[in-house]
Short mmCIF file of C-alpha atoms and ligand atoms in Angstrom, two decimals:
data_model
loop_
_atom_site.label_atom_id
_atom_site.label_comp_id
_atom_site.label_asym_id
_atom_site.label_seq_id
_atom_site.Cartn_x
_atom_site.Cartn_y
_atom_site.Cartn_z
CA MET A 1074 84.60 -50.24 201.63
CA SER A 1075 86.37 -51.80 204.67
CA ALA A 1076 85.63 -50.60 208.19
CA ARG A 1077 89.24 -49.35 208.51
CA SER A 1078 89.15 -47.16 205.36
CA GLU A 1079 85.72 -45.84 206.40
CA GLN A 1080 87.26 -44.80 209.76
CA ARG A 1081 90.19 -43.05 207.99
CA ARG A 1082 87.78 -41.19 205.72
CA ASP A 1083 85.78 -39.99 208.76
CA GLN A 1084 88.98 -38.81 210.49
CA ARG A 1085 90.07 -36.83 207.40
CA ALA A 1086 86.62 -35.19 207.19
CA ALA A 1087 86.73 -34.29 210.92
CA HIS A 1088 90.22 -32.69 210.52
CA ALA A 1089 89.07 -30.71 207.47
CA GLU A 1090 86.03 -29.45 209.39
CA ALA A 1091 88.17 -28.45 212.39
CA ARG A 1092 90.59 -26.51 210.11
CA ALA A 1093 87.67 -24.77 208.40
CA ARG A 1094 86.16 -23.79 211.76
CA GLN A 1095 89.49 -22.47 212.99
CA ARG A 1096 89.85 -20.36 209.82
CA THR A 1097 86.35 -18.93 210.30
CA LEU A 1098 86.93 -18.12 213.96
CA SER A 1099 90.27 -16.41 213.40
CA HIS A 1100 88.70 -14.41 210.57
CA ARG A 1101 85.75 -13.36 212.80
CA GLU A 1102 88.06 -12.30 215.60
CA HIS A 1103 90.50 -10.33 213.52
CA SER A 1104 89.37 -7.04 215.12
CA GLN A 1105 90.24 -8.31 218.60
CA ALA A 1106 93.58 -8.56 220.35
CA PRO A 1107 95.57 -11.74 219.47
CA THR A 1108 95.10 -14.54 221.97
CA LEU A 1109 96.92 -17.74 222.75
CA ARG A 1110 93.63 -19.62 222.56
CA ALA A 1111 92.74 -18.79 218.98
CA THR A 1112 90.76 -21.97 218.50
CA ARG A 1113 87.87 -20.91 220.77
CA LEU A 1114 85.50 -17.99 220.34
CA ARG A 1115 85.84 -16.10 223.59
CA ARG A 1116 82.81 -15.49 225.75
CA PRO A 1117 81.34 -11.94 225.60
CA ALA A 1118 82.91 -10.97 228.92
CA GLU A 1119 86.37 -12.05 227.72
CA ARG A 1120 86.25 -10.12 224.46
CA THR A 1121 87.64 -6.64 224.16
CA ALA A 1122 84.84 -4.16 223.42
CA HIS A 1123 84.36 -3.16 219.83
CA GLN A 1124 85.03 0.52 219.56
CA VAL A 1125 83.36 2.86 217.12
CA SER A 1126 83.14 6.63 216.90
CA THR A 1127 79.79 8.41 217.62
CA ALA A 1128 79.80 9.60 214.00
CA HIS A 1129 79.97 6.01 212.71
CA PHE A 1130 77.39 4.80 215.22
CA GLN A 1131 74.98 7.53 214.19
CA ALA A 1132 75.43 6.55 210.58
CA ALA A 1133 74.55 2.95 211.44
CA TYR A 1134 71.66 3.82 213.79
CA PRO A 1135 70.46 7.26 212.69
CA ALA A 1136 67.15 7.04 214.56
CA VAL A 1137 68.42 6.06 217.93
CA ALA A 1138 71.91 7.44 218.39
CA GLU A 1139 71.91 11.20 218.85
CA PRO A 1140 74.36 13.20 220.92
CA GLY A 1141 71.56 14.67 223.13
CA LEU A 1142 69.92 18.04 223.59
CA GLY A 1143 72.38 19.55 226.01
CA SER A 1144 72.21 19.74 229.76
CA ARG A 1145 69.90 22.72 230.35
CA GLY A 1146 66.34 21.90 231.29
CA VAL A 1147 64.19 19.30 232.95
CA TYR A 1148 65.59 15.82 233.51
CA ILE A 1149 63.39 13.25 231.76
CA GLY A 1150 65.33 10.04 232.10
CA ARG A 1151 67.88 7.93 230.31
CA ASP A 1152 68.71 8.15 226.66
CA MET A 1153 68.85 4.44 225.83
CA HIS A 1154 71.97 5.02 223.73
CA GLY A 1155 73.68 7.67 225.79
CA GLY A 1156 73.49 9.40 229.15
CA SER A 1157 70.82 11.53 230.79
CA PHE A 1158 68.11 12.99 228.61
CA VAL A 1159 67.25 16.57 229.47
CA TYR A 1160 64.63 18.62 227.63
CA ASP A 1161 63.37 22.18 227.74
CA PRO A 1162 61.31 23.51 224.84
CA TRP A 1163 61.91 27.13 225.79
CA VAL A 1164 65.67 26.68 225.91
CA LEU A 1165 65.59 24.86 222.58
CA TYR A 1166 63.32 27.54 221.11
CA ALA A 1167 65.74 30.24 222.23
CA ALA A 1168 68.58 28.27 220.62
CA ASN A 1169 66.59 28.15 217.36
CA LEU A 1170 66.32 24.37 217.51
CA LEU A 1171 62.51 24.33 217.80
CA ASN A 1172 59.82 26.45 216.15
CA ASP A 1173 57.46 26.25 219.13
CA ALA A 1174 57.17 24.70 222.59
CA ASN A 1175 54.19 22.45 221.84
CA MET A 1176 54.22 18.69 222.29
CA LEU A 1177 52.07 15.77 221.18
CA VAL A 1178 52.29 12.63 223.30
CA ILE A 1179 50.94 9.55 221.58
CA GLY A 1180 50.78 5.95 222.74
CA ARG A 1181 48.59 2.97 223.48
CA PRO A 1182 46.73 2.99 226.82
CA GLY A 1183 48.86 2.26 229.86
CA TYR A 1184 52.30 2.99 228.39
CA GLY A 1185 53.06 6.16 230.35
CA LYS A 1186 51.61 9.24 228.59
CA SER A 1187 49.94 10.71 231.69
CA ALA A 1188 52.95 9.78 233.82
CA LEU A 1189 55.12 11.90 231.53
CA LEU A 1190 52.72 14.86 231.70
CA LYS A 1191 52.58 14.67 235.49
CA THR A 1192 56.30 14.46 236.11
CA TRP A 1193 57.03 17.06 233.44
CA MET A 1194 54.83 19.52 235.32
CA TYR A 1195 56.16 18.46 238.69
CA ARG A 1196 59.80 18.82 237.68
CA SER A 1197 59.20 22.06 235.76
CA ARG A 1198 57.98 23.75 238.91
CA VAL A 1199 61.53 24.16 240.24
CA PHE A 1200 62.15 26.36 237.20
CA GLY A 1201 59.24 28.61 238.24
CA ARG A 1202 56.88 27.33 235.56
CA THR A 1203 53.15 27.08 236.14
CA CYS A 1204 50.70 24.58 234.75
CA GLU A 1205 47.09 24.33 233.63
CA LEU A 1206 45.47 20.96 233.28
CA ILE A 1207 42.40 19.65 231.58
CA ASP A 1208 41.77 16.36 233.29
CA PRO A 1209 38.93 14.21 231.90
CA LYS A 1210 39.67 11.24 234.20
CA GLY A 1211 40.18 13.10 237.48
CA GLU A 1212 43.69 11.68 237.99
CA TYR A 1213 45.72 14.87 238.51
CA ARG A 1214 44.50 15.90 241.95
CA GLN A 1215 47.51 14.49 243.82
CA LEU A 1216 49.94 16.26 241.51
CA VAL A 1217 48.11 19.57 241.80
CA GLU A 1218 48.02 19.29 245.59
CA ALA A 1219 51.75 18.49 245.63
CA LEU A 1220 52.32 21.67 243.61
CA GLY A 1221 50.13 23.78 245.92
CA GLY A 1222 47.58 24.36 243.14
CA GLU A 1223 43.80 24.42 242.81
CA VAL A 1224 41.38 21.88 241.37
CA LEU A 1225 38.05 23.02 239.94
CA THR A 1226 35.56 20.18 239.56
CA PHE A 1227 32.88 20.47 236.88
CA THR A 1228 29.52 18.82 237.38
CA PRO A 1229 26.40 19.46 235.28
CA GLY A 1230 24.38 22.02 237.20
CA GLY A 1231 27.20 22.27 239.80
CA GLN A 1232 28.81 25.24 241.51
CA THR A 1233 31.82 25.84 239.23
CA ARG A 1234 31.11 27.94 236.15
CA LEU A 1235 33.41 29.47 233.58
CA ASN A 1236 32.32 31.77 230.82
CA PRO A 1237 34.42 30.90 227.74
CA LEU A 1238 33.15 34.02 225.95
CA THR A 1239 34.62 36.26 228.63
CA ARG A 1240 35.58 39.57 227.08
CA ILE A 1241 39.19 39.33 228.22
CA GLY A 1242 39.68 36.89 225.34
CA SER A 1243 40.52 38.23 221.88
CA ARG A 1244 37.76 38.64 219.31
CA GLU A 1245 39.31 35.94 217.07
CA MET A 1246 39.43 33.47 219.96
CA ARG A 1247 35.81 34.12 220.93
CA GLU A 1248 34.59 33.74 217.35
CA GLY A 1249 36.73 30.63 216.85
CA LEU A 1250 35.23 29.07 219.95
CA LEU A 1251 31.64 29.73 218.88
CA GLU A 1252 32.35 28.27 215.47
CA ALA A 1253 33.99 25.17 216.97
CA ILE A 1254 31.10 24.54 219.35
CA ALA A 1255 28.47 25.04 216.65
CA ARG A 1256 30.29 22.69 214.26
CA ALA A 1257 30.70 20.04 216.95
CA MET A 1258 27.03 20.22 217.97
CA LEU A 1259 25.81 20.18 214.36
CA ASP A 1260 28.38 17.53 213.38
CA ARG A 1261 29.01 19.20 210.02
CA GLN A 1262 30.71 22.16 208.34
CA LEU A 1263 28.99 25.51 208.82
CA THR A 1264 27.32 27.20 205.87
CA GLN A 1265 28.62 30.64 204.83
CA ALA A 1266 25.50 32.23 206.36
CA GLU A 1267 26.03 30.42 209.67
CA ALA A 1268 29.71 31.34 209.90
CA LEU A 1269 28.99 35.00 209.18
CA GLY A 1270 25.85 34.96 211.34
CA LEU A 1271 27.77 33.66 214.38
CA SER A 1272 30.26 36.49 214.35
CA ALA A 1273 27.50 39.06 213.71
CA ALA A 1274 25.46 37.57 216.58
CA LEU A 1275 28.45 37.84 218.93
CA ALA A 1276 28.92 41.50 217.99
CA ALA A 1277 25.19 42.16 218.50
CA ALA A 1278 25.22 40.39 221.88
CA ASP A 1279 28.25 42.45 222.99
CA GLU A 1280 26.49 45.63 222.01
CA HIS A 1281 23.26 44.61 223.66
CA ALA A 1282 24.94 43.56 226.92
CA ASP A 1283 26.77 46.87 227.29
CA SER A 1284 29.53 46.20 229.86
CA ARG A 1285 27.95 42.97 231.22
CA ASP A 1286 29.70 39.68 230.34
CA VAL A 1287 28.22 37.98 227.28
CA CYS A 1288 27.50 34.27 227.63
CA ILE A 1289 26.69 31.60 225.04
CA PRO A 1290 22.88 31.81 225.53
CA ASP A 1291 23.06 35.57 224.73
CA VAL A 1292 24.52 34.69 221.33
CA ALA A 1293 21.83 32.02 220.83
CA VAL A 1294 19.13 34.67 221.44
CA GLN A 1295 20.64 36.91 218.75
CA LEU A 1296 20.74 33.99 216.32
CA ARG A 1297 17.10 33.14 217.00
CA GLU A 1298 15.97 36.72 216.46
CA PRO A 1299 18.44 38.33 214.08
CA THR A 1300 18.48 42.13 213.97
CA ARG A 1301 18.19 44.19 210.78
CA ALA A 1302 21.96 44.84 210.91
CA MET A 1303 22.68 41.09 211.07
CA ALA A 1304 20.35 40.41 208.15
CA ASP A 1305 22.10 43.16 206.17
CA GLN A 1306 25.42 41.41 206.73
CA LEU A 1307 23.93 38.22 205.32
CA ALA A 1308 22.37 40.20 202.45
CA CYS A 1309 18.85 38.93 203.13
CA THR A 1310 15.66 39.79 205.02
CA THR A 1311 15.41 39.20 208.79
CA GLY A 1312 12.96 36.34 208.12
CA GLU A 1313 15.48 34.66 205.79
CA ALA A 1314 18.30 35.21 208.29
CA GLN A 1315 16.20 33.62 211.01
CA ALA A 1316 15.62 30.52 208.88
CA ASP A 1317 19.32 30.33 207.90
CA LEU A 1318 20.53 30.62 211.51
CA ARG A 1319 17.86 28.55 213.25
CA GLU A 1320 19.85 25.30 213.44
CA CYS A 1321 22.90 27.12 214.73
CA ALA A 1322 20.79 28.80 217.42
CA LEU A 1323 19.41 25.44 218.52
CA ALA A 1324 22.87 23.90 218.61
CA LEU A 1325 24.09 26.60 221.05
CA GLN A 1326 20.86 26.33 223.00
CA ARG A 1327 21.66 22.68 223.71
CA LEU A 1328 24.58 23.82 225.88
CA THR A 1329 22.09 24.91 228.47
CA HIS A 1330 20.51 21.47 228.69
CA GLY A 1331 21.48 17.89 229.57
CA PRO A 1332 25.08 16.99 230.40
CA LEU A 1333 26.41 20.45 229.56
CA ARG A 1334 24.03 22.57 231.55
CA GLY A 1335 25.25 25.21 233.95
CA MET A 1336 28.99 24.89 233.33
CA PHE A 1337 29.75 27.30 230.50
CA ASP A 1338 26.51 29.13 229.87
CA GLN A 1339 26.61 31.69 232.70
CA PRO A 1340 29.06 34.27 234.06
CA THR A 1341 32.20 32.88 235.66
CA LYS A 1342 31.87 31.69 239.23
CA ALA A 1343 35.29 30.77 240.61
CA SER A 1344 37.41 32.86 242.94
CA GLU A 1345 40.14 34.98 241.37
CA HIS A 1346 42.99 33.53 243.45
CA VAL A 1347 42.60 30.24 241.52
CA TRP A 1348 44.14 31.82 238.42
CA ASN A 1349 47.29 32.89 240.23
CA ALA A 1350 47.99 29.46 241.72
CA PRO A 1351 51.09 27.57 240.48
CA ALA A 1352 48.80 24.86 239.08
CA VAL A 1353 45.16 24.92 238.03
CA CYS A 1354 43.34 21.73 237.17
CA LEU A 1355 39.90 21.51 235.62
CA ASP A 1356 38.54 18.11 236.62
CA LEU A 1357 35.97 16.94 234.05
CA SER A 1358 35.56 13.39 235.36
CA ASN A 1359 31.88 13.97 236.25
CA VAL A 1360 30.99 15.25 232.80
CA GLY A 1361 29.08 12.99 230.42
CA VAL A 1362 29.10 10.04 232.84
CA GLY A 1363 26.58 7.45 231.62
CA GLN A 1364 25.68 9.57 228.58
CA GLY A 1365 25.38 8.06 225.12
CA GLN A 1366 27.36 10.92 223.60
CA SER A 1367 29.77 11.35 226.48
CA ASN A 1368 32.72 12.16 224.19
CA LEU A 1369 30.83 15.07 222.64
CA ALA A 1370 30.01 16.45 226.09
CA VAL A 1371 33.58 16.05 227.35
CA ALA A 1372 34.96 17.51 224.12
CA ILE A 1373 32.77 20.61 224.30
CA VAL A 1374 33.72 21.09 227.93
CA MET A 1375 37.40 20.69 226.99
CA VAL A 1376 37.30 23.42 224.36
CA CYS A 1377 35.24 25.75 226.55
CA ALA A 1378 37.70 25.20 229.41
CA SER A 1379 40.66 25.76 227.04
CA ALA A 1380 39.10 28.97 225.73
CA PHE A 1381 38.61 30.30 229.25
CA LEU A 1382 42.15 29.41 230.32
CA ASP A 1383 43.54 30.97 227.13
CA ALA A 1384 41.68 34.20 227.82
CA LYS A 1385 42.90 34.31 231.42
CA ARG A 1386 46.47 33.59 230.45
CA ARG A 1387 46.43 36.24 227.76
CA ASP A 1388 45.20 38.68 230.39
CA ARG A 1389 48.01 37.70 232.78
CA ALA A 1390 50.59 37.94 230.00
CA ASN A 1391 49.40 41.46 229.10
CA ALA A 1392 49.51 42.50 232.76
CA ALA A 1393 53.05 41.12 233.12
CA ARG A 1394 54.23 42.97 229.99
CA ALA A 1395 52.62 46.20 231.20
CA ALA A 1396 54.59 45.80 234.47
CA GLY A 1397 57.80 45.29 232.47
CA ARG A 1398 58.06 41.56 233.24
CA ALA A 1399 58.16 38.60 230.86
CA PRO A 1400 54.97 36.50 231.00
CA ASP A 1401 55.15 33.32 233.10
CA LYS A 1402 56.03 30.18 231.21
CA THR A 1403 53.06 27.86 231.44
CA THR A 1404 52.39 24.30 230.37
CA ARG A 1405 48.84 23.49 229.32
CA GLY A 1406 48.26 19.75 229.52
CA ASN A 1407 45.20 18.34 227.82
CA ASP A 1408 45.09 14.66 228.66
CA GLU A 1409 42.79 12.27 226.77
CA CYS A 1410 42.63 14.77 223.95
CA TRP A 1411 41.69 11.95 221.57
CA ARG A 1412 38.14 12.37 222.88
CA ALA A 1413 37.91 15.87 221.39
CA LEU A 1414 40.01 15.82 218.23
CA PRO A 1415 37.87 13.52 216.05
CA ILE A 1416 34.81 15.70 216.66
CA ALA A 1417 34.02 17.99 213.75
CA GLY A 1418 35.62 21.40 214.15
CA LEU A 1419 37.57 20.76 217.32
CA ALA A 1420 40.90 19.85 215.74
CA ASP A 1421 40.75 23.18 213.84
CA TYR A 1422 40.06 24.94 217.12
CA TYR A 1423 43.10 23.39 218.80
CA GLN A 1424 45.26 24.22 215.82
CA SER A 1425 44.30 27.88 215.84
CA ALA A 1426 44.60 28.03 219.64
CA PHE A 1427 48.17 26.67 219.28
CA LYS A 1428 48.95 29.48 216.85
CA LEU A 1429 47.24 32.29 218.72
CA SER A 1430 48.75 31.49 222.09
CA ARG A 1431 52.33 31.49 220.85
CA ASP A 1432 52.92 34.99 222.16
CA SER A 1433 51.72 34.25 225.68
CA GLY A 1434 54.54 31.88 226.74
CA VAL A 1435 52.56 28.67 226.70
CA GLN A 1436 53.49 25.12 225.92
CA HIS A 1437 50.54 22.99 224.83
CA ILE A 1438 50.77 19.25 225.46
CA LEU A 1439 48.08 17.03 223.94
CA ALA A 1440 47.91 13.34 224.85
CA LEU A 1441 46.32 10.93 222.38
CA HIS A 1442 46.48 7.29 221.48
CA ARG A 1443 47.60 7.53 217.86
CA LEU A 1444 48.14 10.13 215.19
CA SER A 1445 45.04 8.96 213.38
CA ASP A 1446 43.10 10.52 216.32
CA LEU A 1447 44.01 13.85 214.77
CA ARG A 1448 41.76 13.17 211.83
CA SER A 1449 38.46 14.84 212.20
CA ALA A 1450 35.25 12.93 211.62
CA GLY A 1451 32.97 14.52 209.04
CA ASP A 1452 35.86 15.83 206.95
CA ASP A 1453 36.96 14.38 203.65
CA GLY A 1454 40.23 12.46 203.35
CA SER A 1455 42.43 15.28 202.12
CA ARG A 1456 41.12 17.73 204.71
CA GLN A 1457 41.65 15.17 207.50
CA GLN A 1458 45.20 14.74 206.34
CA ARG A 1459 45.76 18.51 206.28
CA LEU A 1460 44.36 18.88 209.79
CA ALA A 1461 46.57 16.13 211.16
CA GLN A 1462 49.60 17.59 209.46
CA GLY A 1463 48.65 21.08 210.62
CA LEU A 1464 48.62 20.05 214.27
CA LEU A 1465 51.82 18.10 213.84
CA ALA A 1466 53.41 21.13 212.23
CA GLU A 1467 52.40 23.28 215.21
CA ALA A 1468 54.01 20.83 217.65
CA SER A 1469 57.77 20.62 217.18
CA THR A 1470 58.04 17.79 219.73
CA THR A 1471 56.27 14.45 219.41
CA VAL A 1472 56.76 11.75 222.03
CA VAL A 1473 55.79 8.32 220.73
CA TYR A 1474 55.05 5.55 223.22
CA ARG A 1475 54.24 2.06 222.00
CA GLN A 1476 52.00 1.95 218.93
CA HIS A 1477 49.72 -0.76 217.73
CA ALA A 1478 51.34 -2.59 214.79
CA GLN A 1479 48.68 -1.38 212.38
CA GLU A 1480 49.33 2.25 213.32
CA VAL A 1481 53.07 1.99 212.76
CA PRO A 1482 53.24 2.72 208.99
CA ASP A 1483 51.06 5.84 209.31
CA THR A 1484 52.91 7.12 212.40
CA ALA A 1485 56.29 6.50 210.80
CA ASP A 1486 55.26 8.26 207.58
CA GLN A 1487 53.76 11.29 209.31
CA LEU A 1488 56.82 11.71 211.53
CA GLY A 1489 59.33 10.76 208.85
CA LEU A 1490 60.83 7.98 210.98
CA SER A 1491 63.63 5.75 209.75
CA SER A 1492 63.14 1.98 209.44
CA THR A 1493 65.01 1.42 212.75
CA ALA A 1494 62.67 3.78 214.60
CA ARG A 1495 59.68 2.29 212.79
CA ASP A 1496 60.59 -1.16 214.14
CA ARG A 1497 61.09 0.16 217.66
CA ILE A 1498 57.74 1.92 218.16
CA ALA A 1499 55.78 -1.33 217.92
CA HIS A 1500 57.86 -2.90 220.71
CA LEU A 1501 58.59 -0.16 223.23
CA PRO A 1502 58.03 -1.25 226.85
CA PRO A 1503 56.04 0.94 229.30
CA GLY A 1504 57.83 4.16 230.17
CA VAL A 1505 60.10 4.12 227.09
CA ALA A 1506 59.33 6.45 224.18
CA LEU A 1507 60.80 7.77 221.00
CA TRP A 1508 61.23 11.52 221.32
CA CYS A 1509 61.09 13.37 218.01
CA VAL A 1510 62.40 16.83 218.80
CA GLY A 1511 62.72 19.31 215.95
CA GLY A 1512 63.65 16.62 213.43
CA ARG A 1513 65.96 14.63 215.75
CA THR A 1514 65.05 11.33 217.39
CA PHE A 1515 65.95 9.86 220.79
CA GLU A 1516 64.85 6.70 222.53
CA VAL A 1517 64.32 7.64 226.16
CA ARG A 1518 63.39 5.75 229.29
CA HIS A 1519 61.36 8.04 231.50
CA VAL A 1520 62.80 7.62 235.00
CA LEU A 1521 60.54 8.02 238.03
CA SER A 1522 61.50 8.68 241.63
CA ASP A 1523 59.68 6.91 244.49
CA LEU A 1524 57.67 10.01 245.32
CA GLU A 1525 56.67 10.47 241.70
CA TRP A 1526 55.42 6.89 241.55
CA ALA A 1527 52.80 7.88 244.11
CA LEU A 1528 51.67 10.67 241.76
CA ILE A 1529 51.47 8.60 238.60
CA ASP A 1530 50.40 5.11 239.51
CA THR A 1531 47.11 4.74 237.63
CA ASP A 1532 47.42 0.93 237.89
CA GLN A 1533 46.94 0.92 241.68
CA ALA A 1534 43.21 0.24 241.53
CA MET A 1535 43.62 -2.49 238.92
CA GLY A 1536 46.68 -4.23 240.40
CA SER A 1537 49.88 -3.93 238.40
CA ARG A 1538 49.51 -5.05 234.79
CA TYR A 1539 53.21 -5.53 234.37
CA ALA A 1540 53.98 -7.56 237.49
CA GLU A 1541 53.85 -10.78 235.51
CA GLU A 1542 55.16 -9.31 232.31
CA PRO A 1543 58.21 -7.20 233.18
CA ALA A 1544 59.76 -4.90 230.60
CA THR A 1545 62.58 -7.33 229.83
CA ASP A 1546 64.30 -5.36 227.12
CA VAL A 1547 65.29 -2.59 229.50
CA ASP A 1548 67.88 -2.82 232.23
CA ASP A 1549 67.47 0.10 234.56
CA ASP A 1550 69.11 -1.34 237.65
CA ASP A 1551 71.73 1.34 237.51
CA VAL A 1552 69.39 4.25 236.81
CA GLN A 1553 69.90 7.04 239.33
CA LEU A 1554 68.19 10.39 239.48
CA PRO A 1555 70.79 13.12 239.17
CA ALA A 1556 71.14 15.66 241.93
CA GLY A 1557 68.71 18.55 241.62
CA VAL A 1558 65.69 16.52 240.50
CA PRO A 1559 62.83 17.18 242.92
CA VAL A 1560 61.92 14.01 244.80
N1 ATP B 1068 58.20 5.72 233.24
C1 ATP B 1068 57.57 4.60 233.60
N2 ATP B 1068 58.26 3.52 233.96
C2 ATP B 1068 57.63 2.38 234.31
N3 ATP B 1068 56.30 2.23 234.35
C3 ATP B 1068 55.56 3.27 234.01
C4 ATP B 1068 56.14 4.51 233.60
N4 ATP B 1068 55.16 5.35 233.30
C5 ATP B 1068 54.01 4.69 233.53
N5 ATP B 1068 54.25 3.45 233.94
C6 ATP B 1068 53.24 2.43 234.33
O1 ATP B 1068 52.17 2.49 233.43
C7 ATP B 1068 50.96 2.75 234.14
C8 ATP B 1068 50.07 3.58 233.28
O2 ATP B 1068 50.68 4.82 233.05
P1 ATP B 1068 49.82 6.05 232.51
O3 ATP B 1068 48.62 6.25 233.33
O4 ATP B 1068 50.77 7.19 232.39
O5 ATP B 1068 49.41 5.48 231.07
P2 ATP B 1068 48.67 6.24 229.88
O6 ATP B 1068 49.52 6.05 228.68
O7 ATP B 1068 48.35 7.62 230.29
O8 ATP B 1068 47.35 5.36 229.72
P3 ATP B 1068 45.88 5.84 229.27
O9 ATP B 1068 45.93 6.06 227.80
O10 ATP B 1068 45.03 4.67 229.65
O11 ATP B 1068 45.55 7.08 230.04
C9 ATP B 1068 51.40 3.43 235.43
O12 ATP B 1068 50.46 3.25 236.46
C10 ATP B 1068 52.69 2.74 235.72
O13 ATP B 1068 52.45 1.50 236.37
MG1 MG B 1069 46.57 8.61 230.66
#
């Protein structure tokens, strides 16, 4: 072929390609306004915005495009696909949108779980709400001081003592606590004789103590030397009852030794005004330090502290009702709860505490790393699953911060997330979470004011982790706190 005909062939091919491109471009731009320059795809800023109704957008992005939860409640931040995100479990409960006020906050370390708890409590205060905190790392002091509250620090053999078996608690709660502690210490299920023996020993200790407060060692004494009445309940001789209950007695006895000594085994020693403060924090950061089984120690302290706070709150709620007032609305935050939940018996305890405290105006918030933390060690697969689902069922709100990729399928299945939401939870930047509220899902950036930063910055000591790795997928330049948010 000559050079001239080769050139003509190239020109024809170039014209055909240009026509084809023009056809494609005009087809792609058919939803935009006609333009004189139809041959060039306009830059994003030149294009007219594509408009779609909220109904259509929700159909395309069901997990991330929700119209919001209304404007009543505590400001949390920005709905990534809408305006401000405001949340109030009590308002939503009253509107029949939630079954309870409880919340699980899950997420990998350093993605903002504690920051959410702190600001939630700080911002809720303007609504007259009070808070109770179980703080295993000792990081809530600044918040509690800002709220004008009280911090009780627990140290083995120290000055602060709470009696979780205080008689102001209900019988069910006291028995549930003993069972949970015994199971955790024994690291196994209780036998029928042990379960029955514990409640009989509590009754015997109450009777024996008359009006004096019964403490855990009093129950251990009854278990070591069972009475005739206790043996009758177990349908055996006192010698047989003693043998059956011996291990349980020793397990409770251990509370008076080692890292747990002196904190929950004697009558309460803390002034009464603490319980009327707007915020009460139980600082457990000195518990179990340097111990091989530090999680067990912290976990036992957590449940004992929870039991005591539950009993006190129940008492306050009854007093308020007797005076014709509604009980105070209280948030109970249990940070680092993942340290307690895998220990045998403790997930059951939390689940029943969630149920029992429903009538006393409390919102429980548990912070953990992943939903698989809810599965109790020492339980078989199906029971673990039931426990996890039970706690999830008792918490109508789950806030999911970034999850490790291998946790995503389980988290998505347990929460019933769509494939869009499933993709998001493995990539969320710090401070952004998926809020699953009564079956609806929102992607929310938790916005912090300057003053709140001072309360939440747990990175200070380490130097900022994110300075070199900014959260690039979020543009919050224009984020403003609305009027009314305490700063
Ligand atoms: N809303 C937010 N926006 C931006 N950064 C945040 C936000 N919340 C937290 N951070 C950053 O993440 C750091 C860790 O936050 P936080 O202590 O709440 O994490 P965490 O999830 O509780 O971690 P851990 O599981 O280790 O306790 C904070 O010090 C702060 O720098
Ligand atoms: Mg934390």
